[in-house]
Amino acid sequence: MQHSTTLTKTACIAALVIGVLSAALAFATKTPAYAVTAGAVAGLIGLVSLYIGRKNIDDMQLAAAGIFMAVVACLVGLWQMYN
């Protein structure tokens, strides 16, 4: 196992926080396009963080959780759009 650097840990934690915020925005907003956009941006940030933290399983778990929350945000926005 390789130890993570401060930059790697910060990027993966940021991916998680941004993913959670995008999911919260998706539930709070009245405009579904904002929810889908926020989810897509959070997903992209999560994928970049996943690549950065690929050598440490703890960092990968944080980034994967952020990606999961971004997917939730996209799905909520799409559900609001088409319902």
mmCIF file of C-alpha atoms in Angstrom, residues 3 14-15 18 21 25 28 44 52 55 68 81:
data_model
loop_
_atom_site.group_PDB
_atom_site.id
_atom_site.type_symbol
_atom_site.label_atom_id
_atom_site.label_comp_id
_atom_site.label_asym_id
_atom_site.label_seq_id
_atom_site.Cartn_x
_atom_site.Cartn_y
_atom_site.Cartn_z
ATOM 1 C CA HIS A 3 0.787 6.371 1.443
ATOM 2 C CA ALA A 14 -13.090 17.506 -2.004
ATOM 3 C CA ALA A 15 -14.676 15.058 -4.467
ATOM 4 C CA ILE A 18 -18.690 18.319 -3.847
ATOM 5 C CA LEU A 21 -23.317 19.223 -2.087
ATOM 6 C CA LEU A 25 -28.631 20.908 -4.443
ATOM 7 C CA ALA A 28 -33.338 21.566 -2.996
ATOM 8 C CA LEU A 44 -16.085 14.771 -13.457
ATOM 9 C CA ILE A 52 -5.274 10.883 -8.641
ATOM 10 C CA LYS A 55 -2.784 4.030 -5.495
ATOM 11 C CA PHE A 68 -21.946 7.944 -6.223
ATOM 12 C CA MET A 81 -37.140 16.727 -15.663
#
